[in-house]
Tab-separated table of C-alpha atoms and ligand atoms in Angstrom:
chain	number	residue	atom	x	y	z
A	1	UNK	CA	14.115	-24.101	6.978
A	2	UNK	CA	12.503	-21.479	9.160
A	3	UNK	CA	12.578	-17.706	9.112
A	4	UNK	CA	12.817	-15.165	11.878
A	5	UNK	CA	12.779	-11.418	12.362
A	6	UNK	CA	16.005	-9.396	12.393
A	7	UNK	CA	14.670	-7.849	15.611
A	8	UNK	CA	13.267	-11.030	17.160
A	9	UNK	CA	15.757	-13.778	17.828
A	10	UNK	CA	13.584	-16.843	17.256
A	11	UNK	CA	13.122	-18.720	14.002
A	12	UNK	CA	9.541	-19.878	14.120
A	13	UNK	CA	7.946	-18.711	10.870
A	14	UNK	CA	7.753	-20.753	7.672
A	15	UNK	CA	8.850	-19.296	4.353
A	16	UNK	CA	5.171	-19.262	3.376
A	17	UNK	CA	4.250	-16.990	6.269
A	18	UNK	CA	7.315	-14.795	5.766
A	19	UNK	CA	6.340	-14.226	2.120
A	20	UNK	CA	2.685	-13.595	2.906
A	21	UNK	CA	3.380	-11.129	5.711
A	22	UNK	CA	6.192	-9.222	4.022
A	23	UNK	CA	7.320	-7.576	7.249
A	24	UNK	CA	7.541	-9.162	10.714
A	25	UNK	CA	5.031	-8.067	13.376
A	26	UNK	CA	7.849	-6.463	15.421
A	27	UNK	CA	8.779	-4.289	12.422
A	28	UNK	CA	11.864	-6.359	11.587
A	29	UNK	CA	12.676	-8.115	8.331
A	30	UNK	CA	12.597	-11.859	7.818
A	31	UNK	CA	15.891	-13.709	7.442
A	32	UNK	CA	16.500	-17.458	6.995
A	33	UNK	CA	17.918	-19.357	9.970
A	34	UNK	CA	20.791	-20.540	7.791
A	35	UNK	CA	21.994	-20.055	4.234
A	36	UNK	CA	22.090	-23.304	2.256
A	37	UNK	CA	25.265	-24.330	0.454
A	38	UNK	CA	24.697	-23.633	-3.235
A	39	UNK	CA	28.328	-23.854	-4.311
A	40	UNK	CA	27.431	-26.801	-6.550
A	41	UNK	CA	25.036	-24.767	-8.695
A	42	UNK	CA	26.166	-24.667	-12.300
A	43	UNK	CA	24.287	-21.464	-13.095
A	44	UNK	CA	24.020	-22.403	-16.746
A	45	UNK	CA	20.362	-21.827	-17.420
A	46	UNK	CA	18.453	-19.041	-15.734
A	47	UNK	CA	15.311	-21.127	-15.244
A	48	UNK	CA	17.158	-24.100	-13.767
A	49	UNK	CA	19.167	-21.856	-11.453
A	50	UNK	CA	16.057	-19.990	-10.322
A	51	UNK	CA	14.366	-23.324	-9.617
A	52	UNK	CA	17.282	-24.580	-7.520
A	53	UNK	CA	17.540	-21.363	-5.526
A	54	UNK	CA	13.795	-21.163	-4.854
A	55	UNK	CA	13.722	-24.786	-3.739
A	56	UNK	CA	16.725	-24.348	-1.437
A	57	UNK	CA	15.593	-21.166	0.286
A	58	UNK	CA	11.873	-21.908	0.234
A	59	UNK	CA	11.708	-25.714	0.686
A	60	UNK	CA	7.904	-25.602	0.868
A	61	UNK	CA	7.975	-24.789	-2.847
A	62	UNK	CA	10.461	-27.527	-3.786
A	63	UNK	CA	7.929	-29.466	-5.850
A	64	UNK	CA	6.478	-26.364	-7.527
A	65	UNK	CA	9.743	-24.524	-8.099
A	66	UNK	CA	10.248	-25.748	-11.634
A	67	UNK	CA	6.741	-24.758	-12.725
A	68	UNK	CA	7.075	-21.458	-10.888
A	69	UNK	CA	10.346	-20.528	-12.571
A	70	UNK	CA	8.869	-21.429	-15.954
A	71	UNK	CA	5.731	-19.422	-15.390
A	72	UNK	CA	7.649	-16.439	-14.016
A	73	UNK	CA	10.312	-16.146	-16.695
A	74	UNK	CA	9.634	-18.131	-19.861
A	75	UNK	CA	8.113	-15.839	-22.466
A	76	UNK	CA	8.138	-12.732	-20.259
A	77	UNK	CA	11.647	-11.549	-21.031
A	78	UNK	CA	12.714	-10.247	-24.410
A	79	UNK	CA	16.144	-11.923	-24.237
A	80	UNK	CA	16.600	-15.716	-24.335
A	81	UNK	CA	19.176	-15.598	-21.491
A	82	UNK	CA	16.699	-13.576	-19.329
A	83	UNK	CA	19.614	-11.580	-17.823
A	84	UNK	CA	22.383	-11.543	-20.469
A	85	UNK	CA	25.977	-10.680	-19.631
A	86	UNK	CA	27.367	-8.248	-22.199
A	87	UNK	CA	31.071	-7.376	-22.582
A	88	UNK	CA	31.636	-3.606	-22.617
A	89	UNK	CA	35.290	-2.584	-22.926
A	90	UNK	CA	37.259	-4.599	-20.366
A	91	UNK	CA	34.216	-5.053	-18.154
A	92	UNK	CA	30.956	-6.911	-18.261
A	93	UNK	CA	27.477	-5.478	-17.910
A	94	UNK	CA	24.772	-7.710	-16.507
A	95	UNK	CA	21.581	-6.526	-18.203
A	96	UNK	CA	18.703	-7.045	-15.802
A	97	UNK	CA	16.156	-4.997	-17.716
A	98	UNK	CA	14.682	-7.280	-20.366
A	99	UNK	CA	11.517	-7.989	-18.395
A	100	UNK	CA	7.947	-6.708	-18.774
A	101	UNK	CA	8.611	-3.171	-17.460
A	102	UNK	CA	12.279	-2.766	-18.456
A	103	UNK	CA	13.756	-2.643	-14.934
A	104	UNK	CA	15.615	-5.173	-12.820
A	105	UNK	CA	12.732	-5.359	-10.360
A	106	UNK	CA	10.876	-7.479	-12.899
A	107	UNK	CA	13.183	-10.384	-12.051
A	108	UNK	CA	11.724	-10.602	-8.561
A	109	UNK	CA	8.252	-9.309	-9.301
A	110	UNK	CA	7.553	-11.892	-11.982
A	111	UNK	CA	8.018	-14.556	-9.301
A	112	UNK	CA	6.648	-12.969	-6.116
A	113	UNK	CA	2.931	-13.048	-7.086
A	114	UNK	CA	3.236	-16.743	-7.928
A	115	UNK	CA	4.869	-17.408	-4.577
A	116	UNK	CA	2.242	-15.418	-2.707
A	117	UNK	CA	-0.562	-17.270	-4.395
A	118	UNK	CA	1.058	-20.651	-3.774
A	119	UNK	CA	1.639	-19.655	-0.143
A	120	UNK	CA	-2.029	-18.761	0.247
A	121	UNK	CA	-3.065	-22.112	-1.156
A	122	UNK	CA	-0.623	-24.013	1.019
A	123	UNK	CA	-1.592	-22.256	4.232
A	124	UNK	CA	-5.310	-22.455	3.381
A	125	UNK	CA	-5.444	-18.739	4.003
A	126	UNK	CA	-8.570	-17.343	2.336
A	127	UNK	CA	-7.996	-13.697	3.272
A	128	UNK	CA	-7.783	-11.322	0.372
A	129	UNK	CA	-4.339	-9.689	0.234
A	130	UNK	CA	-3.863	-5.970	-0.229
A	131	UNK	CA	-0.325	-5.203	-1.355
A	132	UNK	CA	0.841	-1.729	-0.381
A	133	UNK	CA	3.908	-0.491	-2.156
A	134	UNK	CA	5.908	2.709	-2.219
A	135	UNK	CA	7.928	3.142	-5.361
A	136	UNK	CA	10.906	5.215	-6.367
A	137	UNK	CA	9.832	4.608	-9.959
A	138	UNK	CA	10.501	1.046	-11.036
A	139	UNK	CA	8.947	-1.100	-8.308
A	140	UNK	CA	5.556	0.412	-9.088
A	141	UNK	CA	5.210	-0.680	-12.683
A	142	UNK	CA	7.009	-3.990	-12.104
A	143	UNK	CA	4.689	-4.821	-9.194
A	144	UNK	CA	1.599	-3.691	-11.108
A	145	UNK	CA	2.586	-5.848	-14.078
A	146	UNK	CA	3.368	-8.803	-11.823
A	147	UNK	CA	0.171	-8.703	-9.776
A	148	UNK	CA	-2.209	-7.689	-12.561
A	149	UNK	CA	-5.219	-10.048	-12.665
A	150	UNK	CA	-3.808	-12.306	-9.936
A	151	UNK	CA	-6.942	-13.423	-8.134
A	152	UNK	CA	-7.274	-12.841	-4.407
A	153	UNK	CA	-4.678	-10.059	-4.445
A	154	UNK	CA	-5.089	-6.316	-4.931
A	155	UNK	CA	-2.254	-3.855	-5.229
A	156	UNK	CA	-2.056	-0.185	-4.340
A	157	UNK	CA	1.073	1.690	-5.427
A	158	UNK	CA	2.132	5.060	-4.033
A	159	UNK	CA	4.632	7.018	-6.109
A	160	UNK	CA	6.310	10.341	-5.219
A	161	UNK	CA	4.977	13.159	-7.387
A	162	UNK	CA	8.400	14.770	-7.501
A	163	UNK	CA	10.708	11.908	-8.149
A	164	UNK	CA	9.820	9.647	-11.065
A	165	UNK	CA	10.592	10.195	-14.739
A	166	UNK	CA	7.724	11.058	-17.131
A	167	UNK	CA	8.111	7.656	-18.811
A	168	UNK	CA	8.025	5.864	-15.431
A	169	UNK	CA	4.946	7.811	-14.403
A	170	UNK	CA	3.189	7.108	-17.703
A	171	UNK	CA	3.940	3.402	-17.326
A	172	UNK	CA	2.150	3.356	-13.979
A	173	UNK	CA	-0.835	5.634	-14.499
A	174	UNK	CA	-1.805	3.957	-17.770
A	175	UNK	CA	-1.668	0.420	-16.366
A	176	UNK	CA	-5.081	-1.255	-16.643
A	177	UNK	CA	-6.358	-3.983	-14.327
A	178	UNK	CA	-9.308	-4.555	-12.016
A	179	UNK	CA	-7.067	-5.197	-9.010
A	180	UNK	CA	-4.676	-2.251	-9.468
A	181	UNK	CA	-4.638	1.243	-8.047
A	182	UNK	CA	-1.960	3.927	-8.351
A	183	UNK	CA	-1.804	7.109	-6.272
A	184	UNK	CA	0.647	10.004	-6.341
A	185	UNK	CA	2.025	11.402	-3.078
A	186	UNK	CA	3.089	15.050	-2.830
A	187	UNK	CA	6.656	14.546	-1.709
A	188	UNK	CA	9.674	12.336	-2.329
A	189	UNK	CA	10.275	8.591	-2.078
A	190	UNK	CA	11.114	8.684	1.623
A	191	UNK	CA	7.766	10.428	2.293
A	192	UNK	CA	5.949	7.695	0.371
A	193	UNK	CA	7.938	4.865	1.973
A	194	UNK	CA	7.532	6.294	5.479
A	195	UNK	CA	3.798	6.689	4.843
A	196	UNK	CA	3.473	3.051	3.793
A	197	UNK	CA	5.435	1.889	6.846
A	198	UNK	CA	3.098	3.920	9.057
A	199	UNK	CA	0.052	2.349	7.449
A	200	UNK	CA	1.548	-1.080	8.173
A	201	UNK	CA	2.146	-0.095	11.780
A	202	UNK	CA	-1.221	1.474	12.547
A	203	UNK	CA	-3.873	0.150	10.161
A	204	UNK	CA	-6.153	-2.656	11.302
A	205	UNK	CA	-7.578	-4.190	8.134
A	206	UNK	CA	-11.182	-5.417	8.214
A	207	UNK	CA	-11.972	-9.111	8.662
A	208	UNK	CA	-10.984	-11.114	5.578
A	209	UNK	CA	-8.266	-8.716	4.419
A	210	UNK	CA	-4.526	-8.926	5.066
A	211	UNK	CA	-1.831	-6.420	4.164
A	212	UNK	CA	1.413	-7.372	2.537
A	213	UNK	CA	4.321	-5.735	0.788
A	214	UNK	CA	5.956	-6.043	-2.612
A	215	UNK	CA	8.922	-3.890	-1.593
A	216	UNK	CA	12.285	-5.530	-1.121
A	217	UNK	CA	11.587	-5.824	2.595
A	218	UNK	CA	9.763	-8.993	1.455
A	219	UNK	CA	12.174	-11.948	1.470
A	220	UNK	CA	10.273	-13.241	-1.566
A	221	UNK	CA	11.713	-10.291	-3.495
A	222	UNK	CA	15.323	-10.911	-2.548
A	223	UNK	CA	15.700	-14.621	-3.140
A	224	UNK	CA	14.866	-14.647	-6.884
A	225	UNK	CA	17.498	-11.916	-7.340
A	226	UNK	CA	20.250	-14.309	-6.229
A	227	UNK	CA	19.754	-16.139	-9.529
A	228	UNK	CA	21.558	-13.684	-11.790
A	229	UNK	CA	24.674	-13.587	-9.639
A	230	UNK	CA	25.048	-17.312	-10.312
A	231	UNK	CA	24.218	-17.119	-14.023
A	232	UNK	CA	26.558	-14.139	-14.508
A	233	UNK	CA	29.375	-16.088	-12.893
A	234	UNK	CA	28.720	-19.072	-15.150
A	235	UNK	CA	28.636	-16.795	-18.202
A	236	UNK	CA	32.058	-15.350	-17.303
A	237	UNK	CA	33.477	-18.865	-17.119
A	238	UNK	CA	31.831	-19.753	-20.429
A	239	UNK	CA	33.129	-16.601	-22.108
A	240	UNK	CA	36.639	-17.447	-20.885
A	241	UNK	CA	36.919	-14.277	-18.781
A	242	UNK	CA	37.642	-16.284	-15.608
A	243	UNK	CA	38.469	-19.810	-14.523
A	244	UNK	CA	35.917	-21.633	-12.437
A	245	UNK	CA	36.667	-20.814	-8.794
A	246	UNK	CA	38.112	-17.330	-9.457
A	247	UNK	CA	36.571	-14.497	-7.503
A	248	UNK	CA	34.380	-11.973	-9.280
A	249	UNK	CA	33.424	-8.470	-8.100
A	250	UNK	CA	29.930	-7.129	-8.619
A	251	UNK	CA	29.239	-3.399	-8.815
A	252	UNK	CA	25.668	-2.597	-7.852
A	253	UNK	CA	23.734	0.672	-8.199
A	254	UNK	CA	22.148	0.730	-4.775
A	255	UNK	CA	19.065	2.275	-3.208
A	256	UNK	CA	17.186	0.123	-0.741
A	257	UNK	CA	20.132	-2.319	-0.544
A	258	UNK	CA	18.044	-5.232	-1.847
A	259	UNK	CA	19.884	-6.045	-5.050
A	260	UNK	CA	23.314	-5.986	-3.413
A	261	UNK	CA	22.042	-8.004	-0.452
A	262	UNK	CA	20.989	-10.747	-2.877
A	263	UNK	CA	24.637	-10.759	-3.997
A	264	UNK	CA	25.713	-11.062	-0.374
A	265	UNK	CA	23.374	-14.032	0.090
A	266	UNK	CA	24.852	-15.606	-3.066
A	267	UNK	CA	28.332	-15.160	-1.586
A	268	UNK	CA	27.250	-16.664	1.723
A	269	UNK	CA	25.748	-19.560	-0.228
A	270	UNK	CA	29.157	-20.289	-1.727
A	271	UNK	CA	29.422	-18.339	-4.992
A	272	UNK	CA	33.022	-17.042	-5.386
A	273	UNK	CA	32.145	-13.376	-5.000
A	274	UNK	CA	35.088	-11.073	-4.300
A	275	UNK	CA	33.909	-7.565	-3.526
A	276	UNK	CA	30.408	-6.200	-3.646
A	277	UNK	CA	30.557	-2.542	-4.564
A	278	UNK	CA	27.761	-0.369	-3.227
A	279	UNK	CA	27.446	2.480	-5.733
A	280	UNK	CA	25.490	5.509	-4.544
A	281	UNK	CA	24.467	8.755	-6.204
A	282	UNK	CA	24.489	12.195	-4.518
A	283	UNK	CA	22.376	10.647	-1.753
A	284	UNK	CA	25.438	8.939	-0.349
A	285	UNK	CA	24.219	7.842	3.079
A	286	UNK	CA	25.353	4.280	2.396
A	287	UNK	CA	28.778	5.367	1.214
A	288	UNK	CA	29.290	7.382	4.390
A	289	UNK	CA	28.040	4.455	6.454
A	290	UNK	CA	30.403	1.917	4.902
A	291	UNK	CA	33.309	4.330	5.301
A	292	UNK	CA	32.579	5.532	8.844
A	293	UNK	CA	30.149	3.161	10.559
A	294	UNK	CA	27.738	6.041	11.193
A	295	UNK	CA	24.382	5.703	9.477
A	296	UNK	CA	23.022	9.224	9.378
A	297	UNK	CA	19.849	10.192	7.581
A	298	UNK	CA	19.867	13.751	8.953
A	299	UNK	CA	20.319	15.425	5.594
A	300	UNK	CA	18.067	16.575	2.793
A	301	UNK	CA	17.137	14.089	0.115
A	302	UNK	CA	18.455	15.264	-3.238
A	303	UNK	CA	16.652	14.695	-6.471
A	304	UNK	CA	18.975	13.182	-9.009
A	305	UNK	CA	18.924	11.702	-12.491
A	306	UNK	CA	18.960	8.225	-10.881
A	307	UNK	CA	15.710	8.443	-8.875
A	308	UNK	CA	15.638	4.791	-7.808
A	309	UNK	CA	18.701	5.513	-5.684
A	310	UNK	CA	17.256	8.688	-4.107
A	311	UNK	CA	16.824	7.083	-0.707
A	312	UNK	CA	17.959	8.015	2.788
A	313	UNK	CA	16.707	4.937	4.641
A	314	UNK	CA	17.917	1.744	2.984
A	315	UNK	CA	15.670	-0.906	4.466
A	316	UNK	CA	17.715	-3.993	3.640
A	317	UNK	CA	20.803	-2.769	5.424
A	318	UNK	CA	19.016	-4.100	8.492
A	319	UNK	CA	19.458	-7.609	7.091
A	320	UNK	CA	23.187	-7.093	6.578
A	321	UNK	CA	23.494	-5.874	10.163
A	322	UNK	CA	21.795	-9.070	11.234
A	323	UNK	CA	24.186	-11.300	9.294
A	324	UNK	CA	27.264	-9.609	10.760
A	325	UNK	CA	25.973	-9.283	14.340
A	326	UNK	CA	23.353	-12.013	14.887
A	327	UNK	CA	22.170	-9.671	17.603
A	328	UNK	CA	18.434	-8.809	17.369
A	329	UNK	CA	18.506	-6.489	20.386
A	330	UNK	CA	21.340	-4.476	18.859
A	331	UNK	CA	19.413	-4.163	15.598
A	332	UNK	CA	16.148	-3.208	17.294
A	333	UNK	CA	18.110	-0.517	19.153
A	334	UNK	CA	19.680	0.839	15.957
A	335	UNK	CA	16.345	0.977	14.158
A	336	UNK	CA	14.642	2.711	17.063
A	337	UNK	CA	17.424	5.265	17.226
A	338	UNK	CA	17.184	5.794	13.482
A	339	UNK	CA	13.471	6.425	13.812
A	340	UNK	CA	13.669	8.785	16.784
A	341	UNK	CA	17.047	10.478	16.307
A	342	UNK	CA	17.870	9.906	12.648
A	343	UNK	CA	21.149	8.011	13.053
A	344	UNK	CA	22.929	5.019	14.569
A	345	UNK	CA	26.538	3.944	14.986
A	346	UNK	CA	27.747	0.419	14.260
A	347	UNK	CA	30.703	-0.900	16.293
A	348	UNK	CA	34.095	-1.402	14.683
A	349	UNK	CA	34.055	-5.208	14.825
A	350	UNK	CA	30.923	-5.349	12.693
A	351	UNK	CA	32.169	-2.673	10.321
A	352	UNK	CA	35.372	-4.650	9.750
A	353	UNK	CA	33.318	-7.640	8.685
A	354	UNK	CA	31.232	-5.452	6.384
A	355	UNK	CA	34.330	-3.908	4.809
A	356	UNK	CA	35.805	-7.333	4.093
A	357	UNK	CA	33.150	-7.684	1.404
A	358	UNK	CA	31.753	-4.229	0.679
A	359	UNK	CA	33.443	-1.396	-1.138
A	360	UNK	CA	31.675	1.827	-1.929
A	361	UNK	CA	31.705	5.024	-3.939
A	362	UNK	CA	29.345	7.735	-5.103
A	363	UNK	CA	28.555	9.404	-8.407
A	364	UNK	CA	27.172	12.898	-8.967
A	365	UNK	CA	24.720	13.639	-11.775
A	366	UNK	CA	27.462	15.339	-13.767
A	367	UNK	CA	29.813	12.378	-13.392
A	368	UNK	CA	27.015	10.012	-14.400
A	369	UNK	CA	26.276	12.033	-17.560
A	370	UNK	CA	29.982	12.018	-18.430
A	371	UNK	CA	30.103	8.236	-18.009
A	372	UNK	CA	27.062	7.774	-20.262
A	373	UNK	CA	28.591	9.935	-22.951
A	374	UNK	CA	32.034	8.356	-22.737
A	375	UNK	CA	30.803	4.759	-22.859
A	376	UNK	CA	28.497	5.631	-25.754
A	377	UNK	CA	31.355	7.248	-27.706
A	378	UNK	CA	33.901	4.532	-26.968
A	379	UNK	CA	31.816	1.367	-26.996
A	380	UNK	CA	28.515	2.393	-28.604
A	381	UNK	CA	26.805	1.114	-25.476
A	382	UNK	CA	24.021	3.149	-23.856
A	383	UNK	CA	23.730	2.979	-20.049
A	384	UNK	CA	20.860	4.266	-17.949
A	385	UNK	CA	21.780	6.770	-15.173
A	386	UNK	CA	21.747	4.082	-12.420
A	387	UNK	CA	24.076	1.821	-14.375
A	388	UNK	CA	26.238	4.850	-15.142
A	389	UNK	CA	26.660	5.545	-11.421
A	390	UNK	CA	27.936	2.000	-10.940
A	391	UNK	CA	30.221	2.323	-13.958
A	392	UNK	CA	31.783	5.520	-12.641
A	393	UNK	CA	32.375	4.006	-9.202
A	394	UNK	CA	33.889	0.904	-10.802
A	395	UNK	CA	36.354	3.028	-12.814
A	396	UNK	CA	37.334	5.035	-9.777
A	397	UNK	CA	38.057	1.901	-7.734
A	398	UNK	CA	39.896	0.239	-10.606
A	399	UNK	CA	42.089	3.273	-11.123
A	400	UNK	CA	43.102	3.259	-7.477
A	401	UNK	CA	43.841	-0.465	-7.630
A	402	UNK	CA	41.125	-1.452	-5.198
A	403	UNK	CA	39.178	-3.684	-7.558
A	404	UNK	CA	41.480	-6.314	-9.057
A	405	UNK	CA	40.108	-9.177	-11.134
A	406	UNK	CA	36.937	-9.536	-13.181
A	407	UNK	CA	34.142	-7.050	-12.596
A	408	UNK	CA	30.473	-7.224	-13.406
A	409	UNK	CA	28.423	-4.012	-13.452
A	410	UNK	CA	24.754	-4.621	-12.776
A	411	UNK	CA	22.558	-2.706	-15.200
A	412	UNK	CA	19.273	-2.106	-13.457
A	413	UNK	CA	17.154	-0.286	-16.023
A	414	UNK	CA	16.784	0.258	-19.722
A	415	UNK	CA	18.241	3.650	-20.720
A	416	UNK	CA	14.930	4.318	-22.483
A	417	UNK	CA	13.192	4.716	-19.131
A	418	UNK	CA	15.220	7.918	-18.708
A	419	UNK	CA	15.252	9.619	-22.118
A	420	UNK	CA	15.662	13.052	-20.538
A	421	UNK	CA	18.956	12.056	-18.957
A	422	UNK	CA	20.131	10.343	-22.149
A	423	UNK	CA	19.422	13.476	-24.185
A	424	UNK	CA	21.323	15.570	-21.678
A	425	UNK	CA	24.315	13.238	-21.694
A	426	UNK	CA	24.510	13.004	-25.486
A	427	UNK	CA	23.636	16.634	-26.167
A	428	UNK	CA	20.373	15.921	-28.002
A	429	UNK	CA	17.316	18.170	-27.974
A	430	UNK	CA	14.333	16.112	-26.824
A	431	UNK	CA	11.045	16.793	-25.057
A	432	UNK	CA	11.105	14.645	-21.918
A	433	UNK	CA	7.545	13.350	-22.056
A	434	UNK	CA	5.810	9.984	-22.407
A	435	UNK	CA	6.820	9.642	-26.067
A	436	UNK	CA	10.495	10.489	-25.529
A	437	UNK	CA	11.697	6.876	-25.332
A	438	UNK	CA	10.506	6.125	-28.854
A	439	UNK	CA	11.949	9.299	-30.316
A	440	UNK	CA	15.304	8.663	-28.642
A	441	UNK	CA	15.362	5.121	-30.019
A	442	UNK	CA	14.760	6.438	-33.550
A	443	UNK	CA	17.494	9.057	-33.214
A	444	UNK	CA	20.083	6.591	-31.945
A	445	UNK	CA	18.993	3.684	-34.115
A	446	UNK	CA	18.491	1.419	-31.105
A	447	UNK	CA	15.531	-0.831	-30.298
A	448	UNK	CA	13.205	0.398	-27.528
A	449	UNK	CA	11.587	-2.045	-25.067
A	450	UNK	CA	8.016	-2.657	-26.098
A	451	UNK	CA	6.594	-1.632	-22.722
A	452	UNK	CA	8.020	1.875	-23.194
A	453	UNK	CA	6.392	2.497	-26.566
A	454	UNK	CA	2.938	3.878	-27.308
A	455	UNK	CA	2.596	5.297	-23.781
A	456	UNK	CA	1.416	8.738	-24.868
A	457	UNK	CA	-1.569	7.210	-26.668
A	458	UNK	CA	-2.786	5.246	-23.647
A	459	UNK	CA	-5.521	6.720	-21.438
A	460	UNK	CA	-4.539	7.865	-17.937
A	461	UNK	CA	-6.463	5.549	-15.604
A	462	UNK	CA	-5.100	6.657	-12.217
A	463	UNK	CA	-5.323	10.328	-11.326
A	464	UNK	CA	-5.353	10.459	-7.518
A	465	UNK	CA	-2.672	12.578	-5.856
A	466	UNK	CA	-2.649	13.074	-2.067
A	467	UNK	CA	-0.574	14.502	0.774
A	468	UNK	CA	1.599	12.038	2.727
A	469	UNK	CA	-0.482	12.605	5.885
A	470	UNK	CA	-3.600	11.382	4.068
A	471	UNK	CA	-2.177	7.993	3.097
A	472	UNK	CA	-3.711	6.095	6.014
A	473	UNK	CA	-7.169	7.534	5.347
A	474	UNK	CA	-6.769	6.753	1.654
A	475	UNK	CA	-5.967	3.114	2.411
A	476	UNK	CA	-8.879	2.877	4.873
A	477	UNK	CA	-11.210	4.197	2.180
A	478	UNK	CA	-9.942	2.077	-0.657
A	479	UNK	CA	-9.470	-1.165	1.253
A	480	UNK	CA	-13.205	-1.824	1.340
A	481	UNK	CA	-15.450	-2.187	-1.714
A	482	UNK	CA	-14.527	-2.973	-5.290
A	483	UNK	CA	-12.199	-0.890	-7.465
B	1	PLP	C1	15.354	-0.209	-7.462
B	1	PLP	C2	16.454	0.217	-8.346
B	1	PLP	C3	17.771	0.308	-7.891
B	1	PLP	C4	18.141	0.060	-6.451
B	1	PLP	O1	17.972	-1.282	-6.067
B	1	PLP	P1	17.876	-1.636	-4.522
B	1	PLP	O2	17.591	-3.089	-4.490
B	1	PLP	O3	16.738	-0.816	-3.990
B	1	PLP	O4	19.174	-1.259	-3.918
B	1	PLP	C5	18.760	0.683	-8.783
B	1	PLP	N1	18.466	0.965	-10.051
B	1	PLP	C6	17.208	0.901	-10.527
B	1	PLP	C7	16.972	1.261	-11.953
B	1	PLP	C8	16.167	0.503	-9.704
B	1	PLP	O5	14.926	0.434	-10.200
């Protein structure tokens, strides 16, 4: 199985190279030449399913996949099912946040460092790897935790100064490790992400050093995320909510379009997925796109209570455009127009294909807070603001009859990462600082993920904060010498 760029047209790169490089030299994203048929997967155990998916999409790892899945997941998640499916009212919530940093990104970032290291060994590549990552809050700590003490790899995380919660920030700036660096950027997530993309485009690393990415532009991030679509489906069958073969809808709080694209890959691989619902917050570029075919980033980014969805340029949409068009020149044109003019228009025939699978909706902060409060009152279940956005969109679509059948809402973060929003929703007085998660847990009588406790007592190890225009110089400076 070979990989090629969404903007290139030829499939001449192995999975190993695609994972090591992160992004294709022409700026496109790597996609597999075909999607294997995984309709026979039972999806019963998370580790077995992860092994089968890794081996099918990355055949070079077939022999190591079992060990990799074990090393990535066994013992690192606080729930025995890894990603448990929990009934809430008439729906089901797929809890993806039981990993080391309490966000769904752990599912991919527990596996990616292992894959990168194995890829280095297999290719005989001795270059040191410098991972550059922009984070909207959760990728940062998940990537830092995943790459900590991995030899031959260093990681530099840029986070937007205005745009992560105090708990998220504390998680990152207190993370210890000889190969880790964290730097604030004065601006929002798009400023940080654009800055990282520019470094990739213009920075020539010194001999012996290669750049790579831990963002979901890396195909090694997306593939492990297919696993929980399969295990969730199997759990629904087991719980008697559906018969094997029935279609299931998945409602996904969406930012960079990576999580939902993994669901699309699962569907293409044969899982009976009905609709994939792209839930947005007030930054509803994707909702407008799915409804109109016009992708238009010419608007101000709004800061919301669901910061991981505060994104105007959703990188992985480029992969969806590839799967519906198979036209690299068309995609290259769209991406160039997006860069220079801030928008592109997708023809009707492609949009019809997209709308066969994708539904969409948006949720304001106020609506999200209402959903949190209502679900807490009715079901004693606490949702984080991202999950709440998906919940609200699910209800809206159900009420208008557009979402028949069984629904799974993906829960992408522990509510304790966002104690400020929880306090607001439930009408509690709480100081939103690094200790807020623990205090909220005590007040509500709920357990708090271990990684979110004791943060206020930890020393701050990373204090750098820079302007977006200084990111390239910062990388040039830090790339050489020890940390
Ligand atoms: C990253 C993130 C999302 C968005 O996922 P994408 O793959 O970027 O669409 C949603 N919720 C939370 C909590 C996240 O951390």
